[in-house]
Coordinates of C-alpha atoms in Angstrom, one line a residue:
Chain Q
X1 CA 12.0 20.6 131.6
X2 CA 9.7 19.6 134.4
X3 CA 7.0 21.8 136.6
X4 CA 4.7 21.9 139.2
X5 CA 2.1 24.1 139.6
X6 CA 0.1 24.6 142.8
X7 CA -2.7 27.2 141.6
X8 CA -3.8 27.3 145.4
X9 CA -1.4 29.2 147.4
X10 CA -3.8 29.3 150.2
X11 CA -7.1 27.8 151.4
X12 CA -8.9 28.4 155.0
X13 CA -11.3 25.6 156.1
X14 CA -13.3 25.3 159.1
X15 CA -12.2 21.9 160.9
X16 CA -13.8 18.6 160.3
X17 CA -14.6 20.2 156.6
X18 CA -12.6 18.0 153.8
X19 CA -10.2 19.7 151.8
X20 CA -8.5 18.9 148.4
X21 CA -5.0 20.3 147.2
X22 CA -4.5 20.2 143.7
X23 CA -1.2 19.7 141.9
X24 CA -0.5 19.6 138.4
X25 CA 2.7 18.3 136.6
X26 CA 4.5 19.1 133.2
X27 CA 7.3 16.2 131.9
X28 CA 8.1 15.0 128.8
X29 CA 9.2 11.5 130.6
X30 CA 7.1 8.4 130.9
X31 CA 8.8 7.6 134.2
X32 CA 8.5 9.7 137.3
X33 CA 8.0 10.2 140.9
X34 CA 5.3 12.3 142.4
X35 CA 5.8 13.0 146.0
X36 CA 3.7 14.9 148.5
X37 CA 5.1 17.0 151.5
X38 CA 3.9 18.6 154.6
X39 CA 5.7 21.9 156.3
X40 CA 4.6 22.4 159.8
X41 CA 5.5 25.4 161.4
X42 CA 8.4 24.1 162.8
X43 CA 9.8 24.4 159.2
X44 CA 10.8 20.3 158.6
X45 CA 9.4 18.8 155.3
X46 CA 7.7 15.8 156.2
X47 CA 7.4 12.8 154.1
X48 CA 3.6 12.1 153.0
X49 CA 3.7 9.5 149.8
X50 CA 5.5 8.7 146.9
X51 CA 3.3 7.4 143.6
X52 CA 5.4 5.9 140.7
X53 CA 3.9 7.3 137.4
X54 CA 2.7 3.4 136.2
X55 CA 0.6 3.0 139.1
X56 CA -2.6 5.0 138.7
X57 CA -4.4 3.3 141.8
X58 CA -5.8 5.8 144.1
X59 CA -4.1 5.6 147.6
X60 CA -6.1 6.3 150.8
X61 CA -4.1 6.6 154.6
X62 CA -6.4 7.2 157.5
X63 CA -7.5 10.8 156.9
X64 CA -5.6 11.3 153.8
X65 CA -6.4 10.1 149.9
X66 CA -4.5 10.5 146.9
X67 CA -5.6 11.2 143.6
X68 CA -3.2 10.5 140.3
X69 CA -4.6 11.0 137.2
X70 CA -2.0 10.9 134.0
X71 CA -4.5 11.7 131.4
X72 CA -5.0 15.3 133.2
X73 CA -1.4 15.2 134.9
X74 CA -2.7 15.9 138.1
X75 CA -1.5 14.4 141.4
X76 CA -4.4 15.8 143.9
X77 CA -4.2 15.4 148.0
X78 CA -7.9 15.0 150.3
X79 CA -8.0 16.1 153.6
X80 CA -10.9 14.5 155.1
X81 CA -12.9 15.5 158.6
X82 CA -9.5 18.3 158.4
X83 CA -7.8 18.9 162.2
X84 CA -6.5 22.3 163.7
X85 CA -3.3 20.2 163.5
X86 CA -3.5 19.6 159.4
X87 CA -2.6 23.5 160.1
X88 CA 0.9 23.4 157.5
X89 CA 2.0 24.1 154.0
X90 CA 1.9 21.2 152.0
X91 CA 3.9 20.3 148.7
X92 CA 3.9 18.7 145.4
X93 CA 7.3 17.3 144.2
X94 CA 7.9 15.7 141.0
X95 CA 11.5 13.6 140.2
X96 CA 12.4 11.9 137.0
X97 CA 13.4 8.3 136.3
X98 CA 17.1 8.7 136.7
X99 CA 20.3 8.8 138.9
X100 CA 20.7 12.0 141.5
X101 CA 17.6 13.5 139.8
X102 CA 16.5 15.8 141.8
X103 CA 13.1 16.6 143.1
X104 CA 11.4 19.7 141.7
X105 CA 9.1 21.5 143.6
X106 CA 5.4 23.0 143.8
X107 CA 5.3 26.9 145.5
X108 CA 2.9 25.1 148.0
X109 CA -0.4 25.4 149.0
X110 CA -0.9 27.0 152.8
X111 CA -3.7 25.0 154.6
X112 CA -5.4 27.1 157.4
X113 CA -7.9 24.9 160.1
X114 CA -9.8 26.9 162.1
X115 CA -11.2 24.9 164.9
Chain Z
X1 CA 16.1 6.0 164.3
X2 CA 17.3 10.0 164.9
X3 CA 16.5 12.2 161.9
X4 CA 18.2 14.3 159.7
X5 CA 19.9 17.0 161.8
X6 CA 21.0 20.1 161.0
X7 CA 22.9 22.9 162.8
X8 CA 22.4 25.9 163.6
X9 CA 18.8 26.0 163.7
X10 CA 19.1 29.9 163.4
X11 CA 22.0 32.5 161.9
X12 CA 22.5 36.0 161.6
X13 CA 25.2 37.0 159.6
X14 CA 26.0 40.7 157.7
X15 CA 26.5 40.9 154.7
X16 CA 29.9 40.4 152.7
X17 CA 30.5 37.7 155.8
X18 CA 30.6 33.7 154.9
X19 CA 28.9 31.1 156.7
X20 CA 29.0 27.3 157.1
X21 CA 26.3 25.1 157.8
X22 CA 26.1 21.6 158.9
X23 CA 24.1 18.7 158.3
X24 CA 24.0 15.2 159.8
X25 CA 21.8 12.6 157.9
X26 CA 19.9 9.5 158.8
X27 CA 21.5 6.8 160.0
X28 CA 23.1 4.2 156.9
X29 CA 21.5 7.2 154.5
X30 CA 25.0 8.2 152.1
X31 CA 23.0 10.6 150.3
X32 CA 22.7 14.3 151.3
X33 CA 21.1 17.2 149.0
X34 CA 20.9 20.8 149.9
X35 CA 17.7 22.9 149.1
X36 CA 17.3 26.9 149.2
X37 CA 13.5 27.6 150.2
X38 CA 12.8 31.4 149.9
X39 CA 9.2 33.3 149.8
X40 CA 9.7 34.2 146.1
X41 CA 11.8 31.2 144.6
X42 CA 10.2 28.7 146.7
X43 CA 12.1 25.4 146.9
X44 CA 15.7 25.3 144.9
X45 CA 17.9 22.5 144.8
X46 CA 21.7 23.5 145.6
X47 CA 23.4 20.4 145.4
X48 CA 23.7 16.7 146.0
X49 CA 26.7 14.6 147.7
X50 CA 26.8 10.9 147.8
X51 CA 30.3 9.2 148.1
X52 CA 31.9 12.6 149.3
X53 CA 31.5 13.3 145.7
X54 CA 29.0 15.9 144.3
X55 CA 27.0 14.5 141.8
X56 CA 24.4 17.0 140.6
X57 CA 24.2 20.7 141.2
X58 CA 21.4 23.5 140.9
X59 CA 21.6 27.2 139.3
X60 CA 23.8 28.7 142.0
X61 CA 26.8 31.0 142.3
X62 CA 30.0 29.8 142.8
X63 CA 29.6 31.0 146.0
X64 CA 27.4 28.1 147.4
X65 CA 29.5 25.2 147.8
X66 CA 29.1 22.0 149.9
X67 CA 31.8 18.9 151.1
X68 CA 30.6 15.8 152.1
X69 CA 32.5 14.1 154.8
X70 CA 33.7 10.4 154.8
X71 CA 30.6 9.7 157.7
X72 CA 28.3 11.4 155.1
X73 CA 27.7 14.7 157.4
X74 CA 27.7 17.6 154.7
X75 CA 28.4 21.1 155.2
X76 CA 27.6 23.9 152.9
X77 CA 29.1 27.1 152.7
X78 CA 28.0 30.5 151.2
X79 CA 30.8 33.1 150.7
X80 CA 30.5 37.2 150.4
X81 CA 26.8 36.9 151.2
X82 CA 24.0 39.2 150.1
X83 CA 20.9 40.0 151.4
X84 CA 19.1 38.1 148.9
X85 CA 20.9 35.2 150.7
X86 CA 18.9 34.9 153.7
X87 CA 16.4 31.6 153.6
X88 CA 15.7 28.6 155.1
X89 CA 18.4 25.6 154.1
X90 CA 17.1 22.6 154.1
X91 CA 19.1 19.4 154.0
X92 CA 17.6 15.8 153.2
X93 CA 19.0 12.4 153.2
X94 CA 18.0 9.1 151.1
X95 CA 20.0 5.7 150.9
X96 CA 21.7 6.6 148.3
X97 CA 20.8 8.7 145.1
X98 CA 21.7 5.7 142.4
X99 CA 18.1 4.4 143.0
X100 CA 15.2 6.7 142.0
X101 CA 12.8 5.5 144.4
X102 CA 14.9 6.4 147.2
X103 CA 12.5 8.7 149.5
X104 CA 14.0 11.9 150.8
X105 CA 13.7 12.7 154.7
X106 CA 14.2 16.3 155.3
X107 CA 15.8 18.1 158.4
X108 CA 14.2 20.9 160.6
X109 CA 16.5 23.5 158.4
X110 CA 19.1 26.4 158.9
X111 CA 17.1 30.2 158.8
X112 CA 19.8 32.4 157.7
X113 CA 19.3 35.5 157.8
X114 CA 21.4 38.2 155.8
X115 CA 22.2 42.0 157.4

């Protein structure tokens, strides 16, 4: 069975401070999706990146930077120079290599920006 | 493009009473999967619909059940509910669920709350 565990469940930064979320992952596959989530208030999950399990290269989006790292089976999210509006709680979701698998979730991490 | 829609936004409902909820996916998507998000559980996978057919299903009671309508809107419906019922419903859309990298767009959700 897969897992994801989200030893964070909340973290308070001042803003412009960066700010990693860490996510680890259990599976016995070879082939899997890692995805990453944002939950604003308003209660809508929002889309944030999708990493296939044979590609290891870090990914970096404006503010945001991804960290995959099989050998520790961690998936880990940077924040950097965080914004009042990074306010949200933000999953990890993990999904195996086959047909109507679904995606199995992280308890989330609740990210706090103070201004 | 409109997103994944879902209606009501809000419900009260006492228990023993049954409820239906609604969900209208993104346009062309033929896929629609139903999660559960609660305070202690987290984020549960109900069921998935592609085809008007369901094709995988979480560790529910009979009494969560879903259809999937030849336009690919979904409804769910939870019978004789209990307290431990109320949550947040969350619907998502993809293409189609065949293909593993198909990306999952979430609605706004359903709060149910249970009397």
């Amino acid at each position: 069975a897969q897992k994801v565990t989200q030893a964070q469940t909340e973290i308070s930064v001042v803003e412009k401070e960066d700010v990693t979320l860490d996510c680890v992952y259990e599976t016995r596959d070879t082939t899997y999706y890692l995805f990453w989530y944002k939950q604003p208030p308003s209660g809508e999950l929002v889309f944030l990146i999708r990493r296939n399990s044979f590609d290891e290269q870090n990914e970096i989006s404006g503010r945001y930077s991804w960290n995959f790292q099989k050998s520790t089976s961690s998936f880990n999210f940077t924040i950097t120079a965080s914004q009042v509006v990074d306010s949200a709680v933000y999953f990890c979701a993990l999904r195996m290599n086959s047909g109507y698998s679904t995606l199995t979730f992280g308890k989330g991490t609740m990210l706090l920006v103070s201004p | 493009k409109a997103g994944v829609t879902q209606t009501p936004r809000y419900l009260i409902k006492t228990r023993g009473q049954q409820v239906t909820l609604s969900c209208s996916p993104i346009s062309g998507h033929r896929s629609v999967s139903w999660y559960q998000q609660t305070p202690g559980q987290g984020l549960q996978f109900l069921f998935e619909y592609f085809s008007e057919t369901q094709r995988n299903k979480g560790n529910f009671p009979g009494r969560f059940s879903g259809r999937q309508f030849s336009n690919s809107r979904s409804e769910m419906n939870v019978s004789t509910l209990e307290l431990g019922d109320s949550a947040l419903y969350l619907c998502a859309s993809r293409l189609t669920g065949l293909i593993v990298t198909d990306t999952q767009y979430f609605g706004p959700g359903t709060r149910l709350t249970v009397l």
